[in-house]
CSV table of C-alpha atoms in Angstrom, one decimal:
chain,number,residue,atom,x,y,z
E,1,MET,CA,0.0,0.0,0.0
E,2,VAL,CA,2.8,2.4,0.9
E,3,PHE,CA,4.3,1.7,-2.6
E,4,TYR,CA,1.1,2.7,-4.3
E,5,VAL,CA,0.8,5.9,-2.3
E,6,ARG,CA,4.4,6.9,-3.0
E,7,SER,CA,4.0,6.1,-6.7
E,8,LEU,CA,1.3,8.8,-7.0
E,9,ILE,CA,3.8,11.5,-6.2
E,10,PRO,CA,5.3,12.5,-9.5
E,11,ARG,CA,9.1,12.7,-9.9
E,12,ARG,CA,10.9,15.5,-11.6
E,13,GLN,CA,11.7,14.7,-15.1
E,14,ALA,CA,15.3,15.0,-16.3
E,15,SER,CA,14.0,16.6,-19.5
E,16,GLU,CA,12.3,19.5,-17.8
E,17,GLU,CA,14.2,22.8,-18.2
E,18,GLY,CA,12.9,24.6,-15.2
E,19,PRO,CA,9.4,25.7,-14.3
E,20,ALA,CA,7.2,27.6,-16.8
E,21,SER,CA,3.9,29.2,-15.8
E,22,VAL,CA,0.8,28.3,-17.7
E,23,ARG,CA,0.5,32.0,-18.8
E,24,GLN,CA,4.0,31.9,-20.3
E,25,VAL,CA,3.2,28.7,-22.2
E,26,LEU,CA,-0.1,29.9,-23.5
E,27,GLN,CA,1.5,33.2,-24.7
E,28,SER,CA,4.1,31.2,-26.7
E,29,LEU,CA,1.4,29.3,-28.7
E,30,THR,CA,1.0,30.3,-32.4
E,31,TRP,CA,-2.4,31.0,-33.9
E,32,ILE,CA,-2.3,27.7,-35.7
E,33,GLN,CA,-1.9,25.8,-32.4
E,34,TRP,CA,-4.8,27.8,-30.9
E,35,ALA,CA,-6.9,27.0,-34.0
E,36,GLN,CA,-6.1,23.3,-33.9
E,37,PHE,CA,-7.0,23.1,-30.2
E,38,LEU,CA,-10.2,25.1,-30.8
E,39,SER,CA,-11.3,22.8,-33.6
E,40,GLY,CA,-10.7,19.7,-31.4
E,41,TRP,CA,-12.8,21.3,-28.6
E,42,LEU,CA,-15.6,22.2,-31.0
E,43,ALA,CA,-15.6,18.7,-32.3
E,44,LEU,CA,-16.2,17.2,-28.8
E,45,THR,CA,-18.8,19.9,-28.1
E,46,GLY,CA,-20.7,19.0,-31.2
E,47,ASP,CA,-20.6,15.3,-30.3
E,48,ALA,CA,-22.0,16.1,-26.9
E,49,ILE,CA,-24.8,18.3,-28.3
E,50,ASP,CA,-26.0,15.5,-30.5
E,51,PHE,CA,-25.8,12.9,-27.7
E,52,PHE,CA,-27.8,15.0,-25.3
E,53,ASN,CA,-30.3,16.0,-28.0
E,54,VAL,CA,-31.5,12.4,-27.7
E,55,THR,CA,-31.2,11.7,-24.0
E,56,LEU,CA,-33.0,15.0,-23.1
E,57,ASN,CA,-35.8,14.3,-25.5
E,58,ILE,CA,-36.7,10.7,-24.8
E,59,VAL,CA,-40.2,11.7,-23.7
E,60,ARG,CA,-40.8,13.8,-26.9
E,61,LEU,CA,-39.5,10.9,-29.0
E,62,GLU,CA,-41.8,8.5,-27.3
E,63,LYS,CA,-44.7,10.7,-28.2
E,64,GLN,CA,-43.5,10.8,-31.8
E,65,PHE,CA,-43.3,7.0,-32.0
E,66,PRO,CA,-45.9,5.9,-29.4
E,67,LYS,CA,-46.4,2.4,-30.8
E,68,ASP,CA,-42.7,1.5,-30.1
E,69,GLY,CA,-42.4,2.5,-26.5
E,70,ILE,CA,-39.6,4.1,-24.5
E,71,LYS,CA,-37.5,1.0,-24.5
E,72,SER,CA,-37.2,1.2,-28.3
E,73,ILE,CA,-36.1,4.8,-28.0
E,74,THR,CA,-33.4,4.0,-25.5
E,75,ALA,CA,-32.2,1.2,-27.7
E,76,ALA,CA,-31.1,3.8,-30.2
E,77,ILE,CA,-28.7,5.2,-27.5
E,78,THR,CA,-27.3,1.8,-26.8
E,79,VAL,CA,-26.8,0.8,-30.4
E,80,ASN,CA,-25.2,4.2,-31.0
E,81,LEU,CA,-22.7,3.6,-28.2
E,82,VAL,CA,-21.9,0.1,-29.3
E,83,LEU,CA,-21.2,1.0,-32.9
E,84,ARG,CA,-18.9,3.9,-31.7
E,85,ILE,CA,-16.4,1.2,-30.7
E,86,PHE,CA,-16.0,-0.1,-34.3
E,87,GLY,CA,-15.8,3.4,-35.6
E,88,GLY,CA,-13.1,4.2,-33.1
E,89,VAL,CA,-11.0,1.2,-34.2
E,90,LEU,CA,-11.3,1.8,-37.9
E,91,PHE,CA,-10.8,5.6,-38.0
E,92,GLY,CA,-8.2,5.5,-35.3
E,93,THR,CA,-6.1,3.0,-37.3
E,94,LEU,CA,-6.5,5.0,-40.5
E,95,ALA,CA,-5.6,8.3,-38.7
E,96,ASP,CA,-2.4,6.8,-37.3
E,97,ARG,CA,-1.5,5.7,-40.8
E,98,PHE,CA,-2.6,8.6,-43.0
E,99,GLY,CA,-3.0,11.6,-40.7
E,100,ARG,CA,-5.7,13.3,-38.7
E,101,LYS,CA,-6.9,16.4,-40.5
E,102,TRP,CA,-8.8,15.3,-43.6
E,103,LEU,CA,-10.2,12.1,-42.1
E,104,LEU,CA,-11.6,14.2,-39.2
E,105,VAL,CA,-13.1,16.7,-41.7
E,106,ALA,CA,-14.7,13.9,-43.7
E,107,ILE,CA,-16.2,12.3,-40.6
E,108,LEU,CA,-17.6,15.6,-39.4
E,109,LEU,CA,-19.2,16.5,-42.7
E,110,PHE,CA,-20.7,13.0,-43.1
E,111,CYS,CA,-22.1,13.2,-39.5
E,112,SER,CA,-23.6,16.6,-40.3
E,113,LEU,CA,-25.5,15.0,-43.3
E,114,ILE,CA,-26.8,12.2,-41.1
E,115,GLN,CA,-27.9,14.7,-38.4
E,116,LEU,CA,-29.8,16.8,-41.1
E,117,SER,CA,-31.5,13.6,-42.3
E,118,THR,CA,-32.5,12.6,-38.8
E,119,GLY,CA,-34.7,15.6,-38.6
E,120,PHE,CA,-36.9,14.3,-41.4
E,121,VAL,CA,-37.5,10.7,-40.3
E,122,ARG,CA,-41.1,9.4,-40.1
E,123,THR,CA,-40.6,6.0,-38.5
E,124,LEU,CA,-38.6,4.6,-35.6
E,125,ALA,CA,-36.9,2.2,-38.0
E,126,GLN,CA,-35.6,5.2,-40.0
E,127,PHE,CA,-34.5,6.9,-36.7
E,128,LEU,CA,-32.6,3.8,-35.5
E,129,ALA,CA,-30.9,3.3,-38.8
E,130,LEU,CA,-29.6,6.8,-39.0
E,131,ARG,CA,-28.5,6.8,-35.3
E,132,SER,CA,-26.6,3.5,-36.0
E,133,ILE,CA,-24.8,5.0,-38.9
E,134,PHE,CA,-24.1,8.2,-37.0
E,135,GLY,CA,-22.7,6.2,-34.0
E,136,PHE,CA,-20.3,4.3,-36.2
E,137,ALA,CA,-19.0,7.5,-37.8
E,138,ILE,CA,-18.8,9.7,-34.7
E,139,GLY,CA,-16.9,6.9,-33.0
E,140,GLY,CA,-13.7,8.2,-34.6
E,141,VAL,CA,-14.1,11.8,-33.5
E,142,TRP,CA,-12.9,11.6,-29.9
E,143,GLY,CA,-9.6,9.8,-30.6
E,144,LEU,CA,-8.8,12.0,-33.6
E,145,ALA,CA,-9.8,15.3,-32.0
E,146,ILE,CA,-7.9,14.6,-28.7
E,147,SER,CA,-4.7,13.4,-30.4
E,148,ASP,CA,-4.8,16.2,-33.1
E,149,ALA,CA,-5.3,18.9,-30.5
E,150,LEU,CA,-2.8,17.7,-27.8
E,151,GLU,CA,0.1,16.4,-29.9
E,152,ASN,CA,0.5,19.9,-31.5
E,153,LEU,CA,0.7,21.7,-28.1
E,154,PRO,CA,3.8,22.1,-25.9
E,155,VAL,CA,4.1,19.4,-23.2
E,156,GLU,CA,3.7,22.0,-20.5
E,157,ALA,CA,0.3,23.0,-21.8
E,158,ARG,CA,-1.2,19.6,-22.3
E,159,GLY,CA,-2.6,19.0,-18.9
E,160,PHE,CA,-4.4,22.4,-19.0
E,161,ALA,CA,-5.6,21.7,-22.5
E,162,SER,CA,-6.9,18.2,-21.6
E,163,GLY,CA,-9.1,19.6,-18.9
E,164,ILE,CA,-10.6,22.2,-21.2
E,165,LEU,CA,-11.0,19.7,-24.1
E,166,GLN,CA,-12.9,17.2,-22.1
E,167,GLN,CA,-15.3,19.9,-20.9
E,168,GLY,CA,-16.5,20.3,-24.4
E,169,TYR,CA,-19.0,17.7,-23.3
E,170,ALA,CA,-20.1,19.8,-20.4
E,171,VAL,CA,-20.5,22.8,-22.8
E,172,GLY,CA,-22.4,20.6,-25.2
E,173,TYR,CA,-24.8,19.6,-22.4
E,174,LEU,CA,-25.3,23.2,-21.5
E,175,ILE,CA,-26.0,24.2,-25.1
E,176,SER,CA,-28.4,21.3,-25.5
E,177,SER,CA,-30.2,22.2,-22.3
E,178,LEU,CA,-30.6,25.8,-23.4
E,179,LEU,CA,-32.0,24.7,-26.8
E,180,ASN,CA,-34.5,22.4,-25.0
E,181,LEU,CA,-35.6,25.2,-22.7
E,182,PHE,CA,-36.0,28.1,-25.2
E,183,LEU,CA,-36.1,26.6,-28.8
E,184,VAL,CA,-38.1,23.4,-28.7
E,185,PRO,CA,-41.3,24.3,-26.7
E,186,ASP,CA,-42.4,27.0,-29.0
E,187,ASN,CA,-41.3,25.4,-32.3
E,188,ARG,CA,-43.7,23.4,-34.4
E,189,HIS,CA,-40.9,21.0,-35.5
E,190,ALA,CA,-40.1,20.3,-31.8
E,191,TRP,CA,-37.2,17.8,-31.4
E,192,ARG,CA,-36.4,17.8,-35.1
E,193,THR,CA,-35.1,21.4,-34.8
E,194,LEU,CA,-32.3,20.2,-32.4
E,195,PHE,CA,-30.9,17.9,-35.0
E,196,TRP,CA,-30.9,20.6,-37.7
E,197,VAL,CA,-29.1,22.9,-35.4
E,198,ALA,CA,-26.6,20.2,-34.5
E,199,SER,CA,-26.1,19.5,-38.2
E,200,GLY,CA,-25.1,23.1,-38.8
E,201,ILE,CA,-22.7,23.1,-35.8
E,202,THR,CA,-21.0,19.9,-37.0
E,203,ALA,CA,-20.7,21.2,-40.5
E,204,MET,CA,-19.2,24.5,-39.2
E,205,VAL,CA,-16.6,22.5,-37.2
E,206,GLY,CA,-15.6,20.4,-40.2
E,207,THR,CA,-15.2,23.5,-42.3
E,208,ILE,CA,-13.1,25.2,-39.7
E,209,ARG,CA,-10.8,22.2,-39.4
E,210,ALA,CA,-10.5,22.0,-43.2
E,211,VAL,CA,-9.0,25.5,-43.4
E,212,ILE,CA,-6.5,25.1,-40.6
E,213,PRO,CA,-3.1,23.7,-41.6
E,214,GLU,CA,-2.0,20.3,-40.6
E,215,GLY,CA,0.0,20.1,-37.4
E,216,GLU,CA,3.8,19.9,-37.4
E,217,ALA,CA,3.7,16.6,-35.5
E,218,THR,CA,1.5,15.0,-38.2
E,219,LEU,CA,3.6,16.4,-41.0
E,220,ARG,CA,6.7,14.8,-39.4
E,221,ALA,CA,4.9,11.5,-39.1
E,222,LYS,CA,3.8,11.6,-42.7
E,223,ALA,CA,7.4,12.3,-43.8
E,224,GLN,CA,8.6,9.3,-41.8
E,225,ARG,CA,5.9,7.1,-43.3
E,226,ARG,CA,6.8,8.1,-46.8
E,227,ALA,CA,10.4,7.2,-46.1
E,228,GLN,CA,9.3,3.8,-44.8
E,229,ASP,CA,7.1,3.2,-47.8
E,230,GLU,CA,10.0,3.9,-50.2
E,231,LYS,CA,12.2,1.6,-48.2
E,232,ILE,CA,9.8,-1.3,-47.6
E,233,GLY,CA,6.9,-0.7,-49.9
E,234,GLN,CA,3.2,-1.5,-49.4
E,235,THR,CA,3.2,-1.1,-45.6
E,236,THR,CA,-0.6,-0.5,-45.7
E,237,LYS,CA,-1.0,-4.3,-46.2
E,238,VAL,CA,0.4,-4.9,-42.7
E,239,LEU,CA,-1.5,-2.1,-41.0
E,240,ALA,CA,-4.2,-4.4,-39.5
E,241,GLN,CA,-1.4,-6.9,-38.4
E,242,GLN,CA,0.5,-4.1,-36.7
E,243,ALA,CA,-2.7,-2.9,-34.9
E,244,GLY,CA,-3.5,-6.4,-33.7
E,245,SER,CA,0.1,-6.9,-32.6
E,246,MET,CA,-0.1,-3.7,-30.5
E,247,LEU,CA,-3.3,-4.7,-28.8
E,248,LYS,CA,-2.0,-8.2,-28.1
E,249,LYS,CA,1.2,-6.9,-26.6
E,250,ASN,CA,-0.5,-4.2,-24.5
E,251,TRP,CA,-3.8,-5.9,-23.7
E,252,LYS,CA,-3.3,-5.5,-19.9
E,253,LEU,CA,-2.7,-1.8,-20.3
E,254,CYS,CA,-5.7,-1.5,-22.6
E,255,LEU,CA,-7.9,-3.3,-20.1
E,256,ILE,CA,-7.0,-1.2,-17.1
E,257,ALA,CA,-7.2,2.0,-19.1
E,258,MET,CA,-10.7,0.9,-20.3
E,259,LEU,CA,-11.8,0.2,-16.7
E,260,VAL,CA,-10.5,3.7,-15.6
E,261,VAL,CA,-12.5,5.4,-18.4
E,262,ALA,CA,-15.5,3.2,-17.6
E,263,CYS,CA,-15.4,4.2,-14.0
E,264,MET,CA,-14.9,7.9,-14.8
E,265,GLY,CA,-17.8,7.7,-17.3
E,266,SER,CA,-20.0,6.0,-14.7
E,267,LEU,CA,-19.3,8.8,-12.2
E,268,VAL,CA,-20.3,11.3,-14.8
E,269,HIS,CA,-23.5,9.5,-15.9
E,270,GLY,CA,-24.3,8.4,-12.3
E,271,SER,CA,-24.1,12.0,-11.0
E,272,GLN,CA,-25.7,13.7,-14.0
E,273,ASP,CA,-28.2,11.8,-16.0
E,274,LEU,CA,-30.9,11.1,-13.4
E,275,TYR,CA,-30.3,14.2,-11.3
E,276,PRO,CA,-33.0,16.4,-13.0
E,277,THR,CA,-35.4,13.5,-12.6
E,278,TYR,CA,-34.5,13.3,-8.9
E,279,LEU,CA,-35.1,17.0,-8.4
E,280,VAL,CA,-38.6,16.8,-10.0
E,281,LYS,CA,-39.8,13.5,-8.6
E,282,ASN,CA,-38.2,13.5,-5.1
E,283,LYS,CA,-37.7,17.2,-4.4
E,284,GLY,CA,-40.8,18.7,-6.0
E,285,LEU,CA,-39.0,21.1,-8.3
E,286,THR,CA,-40.5,22.2,-11.6
E,287,ASP,CA,-38.9,21.2,-14.9
E,288,TYR,CA,-37.6,24.7,-15.3
E,289,GLN,CA,-36.0,24.8,-11.9
E,290,ALA,CA,-34.4,21.4,-12.4
E,291,SER,CA,-32.9,22.5,-15.7
E,292,VAL,CA,-31.5,25.6,-14.0
E,293,VAL,CA,-29.8,23.5,-11.3
E,294,ALA,CA,-28.4,21.1,-13.9
E,295,MET,CA,-26.9,24.0,-15.8
E,296,VAL,CA,-25.3,25.3,-12.7
E,297,GLY,CA,-23.7,21.8,-12.4
E,298,ALA,CA,-22.4,22.1,-16.0
E,299,CYS,CA,-20.7,25.4,-15.1
E,300,GLY,CA,-19.1,23.7,-12.1
E,301,ALA,CA,-17.9,20.9,-14.5
E,302,ILE,CA,-16.3,23.4,-16.9
E,303,ILE,CA,-14.5,25.3,-14.1
E,304,GLY,CA,-13.4,22.0,-12.4
E,305,GLY,CA,-12.0,20.5,-15.6
E,306,THR,CA,-10.0,23.7,-16.4
E,307,ILE,CA,-8.4,23.9,-12.9
E,308,SER,CA,-7.7,20.1,-12.7
E,309,GLY,CA,-5.9,20.1,-16.0
E,310,CYS,CA,-3.7,22.9,-15.0
E,311,LEU,CA,-3.0,21.4,-11.6
E,312,SER,CA,-2.0,18.0,-13.1
E,313,GLN,CA,1.0,19.6,-14.7
E,314,PHE,CA,2.5,20.1,-11.3
E,315,ILE,CA,1.2,17.3,-9.0
E,316,GLY,CA,0.7,14.6,-11.6
E,317,ARG,CA,-2.3,13.1,-13.5
E,318,ARG,CA,-3.3,10.3,-11.1
E,319,LEU,CA,-3.0,12.3,-7.9
E,320,THR,CA,-5.1,15.1,-9.5
E,321,ILE,CA,-7.8,12.6,-10.5
E,322,ILE,CA,-8.0,11.1,-7.0
E,323,MET,CA,-8.0,14.5,-5.3
E,324,PHE,CA,-10.9,15.7,-7.4
E,325,ILE,CA,-12.9,12.4,-7.0
E,326,VAL,CA,-12.6,12.8,-3.2
E,327,LEU,CA,-13.5,16.5,-3.4
E,328,GLY,CA,-16.7,15.7,-5.4
E,329,MET,CA,-17.7,12.9,-3.0
E,330,ALA,CA,-17.3,15.2,0.0
E,331,PHE,CA,-20.2,17.3,-1.3
E,332,ILE,CA,-22.7,14.4,-1.8
E,333,PRO,CA,-24.7,15.4,1.4
E,334,LEU,CA,-25.2,19.0,0.0
E,335,TRP,CA,-26.1,17.5,-3.4
E,336,ILE,CA,-28.8,15.3,-2.0
E,337,ILE,CA,-30.2,16.4,1.4
E,338,PRO,CA,-31.4,20.1,0.8
E,339,SER,CA,-34.7,21.0,-0.7
E,340,THR,CA,-34.1,24.6,-1.9
E,341,VAL,CA,-32.9,25.5,-5.3
E,342,ALA,CA,-30.0,27.6,-4.0
E,343,LYS,CA,-28.5,24.8,-1.8
E,344,LEU,CA,-29.1,22.1,-4.4
E,345,SER,CA,-27.3,24.3,-6.9
E,346,ALA,CA,-24.4,24.7,-4.6
E,347,GLY,CA,-24.2,20.9,-4.1
E,348,VAL,CA,-24.4,20.0,-7.8
E,349,PHE,CA,-21.8,22.7,-8.6
E,350,TRP,CA,-19.2,21.2,-6.3
E,351,VAL,CA,-20.0,17.6,-7.1
E,352,GLN,CA,-19.7,18.2,-10.8
E,353,PHE,CA,-16.6,20.4,-10.1
E,354,GLY,CA,-15.0,17.3,-8.6
E,355,VAL,CA,-16.3,14.6,-11.0
E,356,GLN,CA,-15.7,16.5,-14.2
E,357,GLY,CA,-12.4,17.8,-12.9
E,358,ALA,CA,-11.2,14.2,-12.5
E,359,MET,CA,-12.6,13.3,-15.9
E,360,GLY,CA,-10.8,16.2,-17.5
E,361,VAL,CA,-7.4,14.8,-16.7
E,362,THR,CA,-8.3,11.3,-18.1
E,363,PRO,CA,-7.6,12.1,-21.8
E,364,ILE,CA,-4.0,13.3,-21.2
E,365,LEU,CA,-3.3,10.4,-18.8
E,366,ILE,CA,-4.4,7.9,-21.5
E,367,ALA,CA,-2.7,9.7,-24.3
E,368,GLU,CA,0.6,9.6,-22.5
E,369,LEU,CA,0.3,5.9,-22.0
E,370,SER,CA,-0.4,5.2,-25.7
E,371,PRO,CA,1.9,2.8,-27.5
E,372,PRO,CA,4.2,4.4,-30.1
E,373,GLY,CA,2.5,5.1,-33.4
E,374,PHE,CA,-1.0,4.2,-32.2
E,375,CYS,CA,-2.2,7.3,-30.2
E,376,ALA,CA,-5.5,7.8,-32.1
E,377,LEU,CA,-6.3,4.1,-32.2
E,378,PHE,CA,-5.5,3.5,-28.6
E,379,LEU,CA,-7.5,6.6,-27.5
E,380,GLY,CA,-10.4,5.6,-29.7
E,381,ILE,CA,-10.6,2.0,-28.4
E,382,VAL,CA,-10.1,2.8,-24.8
E,383,TYR,CA,-12.5,5.7,-24.7
E,384,GLN,CA,-15.3,4.1,-26.7
E,385,VAL,CA,-15.2,0.8,-25.0
E,386,GLY,CA,-15.0,2.4,-21.6
E,387,ASN,CA,-17.9,4.8,-22.5
E,388,MET,CA,-20.0,1.8,-23.6
E,389,MET,CA,-19.3,0.0,-20.3
E,390,SER,CA,-20.5,3.0,-18.4
E,391,SER,CA,-23.7,3.5,-20.5
E,392,GLY,CA,-25.9,1.4,-18.2
E,393,THR,CA,-25.2,3.4,-15.1
E,394,SER,CA,-28.4,5.4,-15.1
E,395,GLN,CA,-30.5,2.4,-16.0
E,396,THR,CA,-29.0,0.5,-13.0
E,397,GLU,CA,-29.7,3.5,-10.7
E,398,THR,CA,-33.3,3.5,-12.0
E,399,ILE,CA,-33.7,-0.3,-11.2
E,400,ILE,CA,-32.3,0.2,-7.7
E,401,ALA,CA,-34.5,3.3,-7.1
E,402,ASN,CA,-37.6,1.2,-7.9
E,403,THR,CA,-36.9,-1.5,-5.4
E,404,ARG,CA,-39.0,-1.5,-2.2
E,405,HIS,CA,-35.9,-0.7,0.0
E,406,PHE,CA,-35.3,2.5,-1.8
E,407,LYS,CA,-38.8,3.8,-2.7
E,408,LYS,CA,-39.9,6.8,-0.7
E,409,THR,CA,-43.2,8.6,0.0
E,410,VAL,CA,-43.6,12.2,-1.0
E,411,VAL,CA,-46.5,14.6,-0.8
E,412,VAL,CA,-47.8,15.8,-4.2
E,413,ASP,CA,-50.7,18.2,-4.3
E,414,GLY,CA,-51.6,17.3,-0.8
E,415,LYS,CA,-51.6,13.5,-1.4
E,416,SER,CA,-49.0,11.0,-0.3
E,417,THR,CA,-47.3,9.3,-3.3
E,418,VAL,CA,-44.8,6.5,-3.5
E,419,VAL,CA,-42.0,7.4,-5.9
E,420,PRO,CA,-38.6,5.8,-6.8
E,421,GLY,CA,-35.8,6.7,-4.4
E,422,TYR,CA,-33.4,8.2,-6.9
E,423,GLY,CA,-31.3,9.9,-4.2
E,424,GLY,CA,-30.4,6.8,-2.3
E,425,SER,CA,-29.6,4.8,-5.5
E,426,MET,CA,-27.4,7.5,-6.9
E,427,CYS,CA,-25.5,7.9,-3.6
E,428,MET,CA,-24.9,4.2,-3.4
E,429,MET,CA,-23.8,3.8,-7.0
E,430,ILE,CA,-21.4,6.7,-7.3
E,431,GLY,CA,-19.9,5.9,-3.9
E,432,ILE,CA,-19.0,2.4,-5.1
E,433,ILE,CA,-17.9,3.6,-8.5
E,434,ALA,CA,-15.7,6.3,-6.9
E,435,PHE,CA,-13.9,3.8,-4.7
E,436,THR,CA,-13.4,1.5,-7.7
E,437,ALA,CA,-12.1,4.3,-9.9
E,438,ILE,CA,-9.5,5.3,-7.4
E,439,LYS,CA,-8.4,1.7,-7.2
E,440,PHE,CA,-7.9,1.4,-10.9
E,441,VAL,CA,-6.2,4.8,-11.3
E,442,VAL,CA,-3.6,3.7,-8.7
E,443,MET,CA,-2.9,0.5,-10.7
E,444,LEU,CA,-1.8,2.6,-13.7
E,445,THR,CA,1.5,4.5,-13.8
E,446,GLU,CA,1.8,7.7,-15.8
E,447,ASN,CA,4.1,9.3,-18.3
E,448,ARG,CA,3.6,12.9,-17.4
E,449,GLY,CA,5.2,15.1,-19.9
E,450,LEU,CA,5.8,12.4,-22.5
E,451,ARG,CA,6.3,13.8,-26.0
E,452,PHE,CA,4.0,11.2,-27.6
E,453,GLU,CA,4.0,13.1,-30.9
E,454,ASN,CA,7.6,11.9,-31.4
E,455,ASN,CA,6.8,8.3,-30.7
E,456,HIS,CA,5.6,7.2,-34.1
E,457,ALA,CA,6.4,3.5,-34.5
E,458,VAL,CA,9.0,2.5,-37.1
E,459,VAL,CA,8.1,-0.3,-39.5
E,460,VAL,CA,11.0,-2.7,-39.8
E,461,GLU,CA,11.9,-5.1,-42.6
E,462,ASP,CA,9.5,-7.9,-41.5
E,463,GLY,CA,6.6,-5.5,-41.1
E,464,THR,CA,6.7,-5.6,-37.3
E,465,GLN,CA,7.0,-2.8,-34.8
E,466,ASP,CA,8.1,-2.1,-31.2
E,467,HIS,CA,4.8,-1.3,-29.4
E,468,THR,CA,6.2,-1.0,-25.9
E,469,PRO,CA,5.1,2.4,-24.5
E,470,PRO,CA,8.2,4.5,-23.8
E,471,GLN,CA,9.2,5.6,-20.3
E,472,ILE,CA,10.3,9.0,-19.2
E,473,VAL,CA,13.8,9.3,-17.9
E,474,LEU,CA,13.9,10.5,-14.3
E,475,ASP,CA,16.7,12.1,-12.4
E,476,GLU,CA,16.0,10.1,-9.2
E,477,GLU,CA,16.3,6.4,-8.5
E,478,LYS,CA,14.3,4.2,-10.8
E,479,VAL,CA,10.8,3.2,-9.7
E,480,PRO,CA,10.1,-0.6,-9.2
E,481,ASP,CA,9.5,-2.6,-12.4
E,482,PHE,CA,6.2,-2.5,-14.1
E,483,ALA,CA,4.5,-5.5,-15.7
E,484,ASP,CA,4.4,-4.9,-19.5
E,485,GLY,CA,5.9,-1.5,-18.9
E,486,HIS,CA,2.8,0.1,-17.5
E,487,LEU,CA,0.9,-2.0,-14.9
E,488,GLN,CA,2.5,-1.9,-11.5
E,489,ASN,CA,3.7,-5.1,-10.0
E,490,LEU,CA,0.8,-6.3,-7.9
E,491,GLU,CA,3.0,-8.6,-5.9
E,492,LYS,CA,4.8,-5.7,-4.3
């Protein structure tokens, strides 16, 4: 146990050339680097807007397709998440081989077309078909956007950038909530308008990325690949073999990284998805009040992610994640017990500050663990599989809330009514998940400050590669051995 605790404290890297403030690093960025980062953030924001356009409109979609029921509507969400895995694998592999920019542009423009078409569907079968196609395509966005944005930034800025990038989802939730509050109720096209707006946003992001030059890191990688092609010839034929070899050699790292992402995603879903329902059903708030409280939580998430990313540059990725998880859990009583909008808003602000602060550091932690030459593929697989594993969190909370041990009696219009006990189920679930998340985070090591943009794998004569994730040179005594280079020796 002492070994694990000591391993969380980052050691000074021999490559560091003295401290540099975040302000100095940000001032040194070129407009191209800012634009590349902004395009990645916008891509994640657009992805979130589309996702929440469905989850926040399940009731409206049920009314649109009454014969099929709410289970059929939620099936669209599940299918979407499952197919994202296959999209992450395919597009991640292609991006690591041919570059990020134009593949990301093509995916975004295609997704925009699918979103536009979704607004015109007449049957649930059409809706499910388009959501399935969209899920496969959008699966490549997260890995490409994160790797494209981070690898073109200075190492000193990546923790800060990771926190902001991941909060694109919080901003997407905020935008989708605002559209649902002010656009949908008075519009005769109702939920269809949301997909048309999302289509325009996605097309705008794709256009912006198209006019921004390719990153220096990607250009260097392309030059290396051209040299390899001239020397060996037809390396594309062994692309699938190389990806399979990487996953086979690093399967333990992939598994633990997936479990970390799954736990972090479960914390996000477990503390966010059912909270508005809890406020309405258990606390008696109106839909408008519940939406306002949820948006306050989104603001806490954005601020928490920004601060945690910056802090991780100095105290390490894993220690930051653990600190913010503990911080968020400390405010659970204020998040659940009060009955006033003001106190509940304060509670949700700090819970989301902690939860999303921890989630904000996760992308850079995973990116710095990626095997050489497979950053986009590794990120895509780990995130999409982990995200799918966490997708059933809110459904599990609902099942628990409807059991007789958790149901509670509330007074509605002067009458006593038995309702699901969402508060107790959410507290129990996220408490268990938080403990599990900390355990898996401790099991990982970290390569804080790794220049993963320089670690493109080199194809050798027999078509094989060295997929072992590199380690940073430290100026102190070496840490104990790691199994497979990344998982700490559990026998210690």
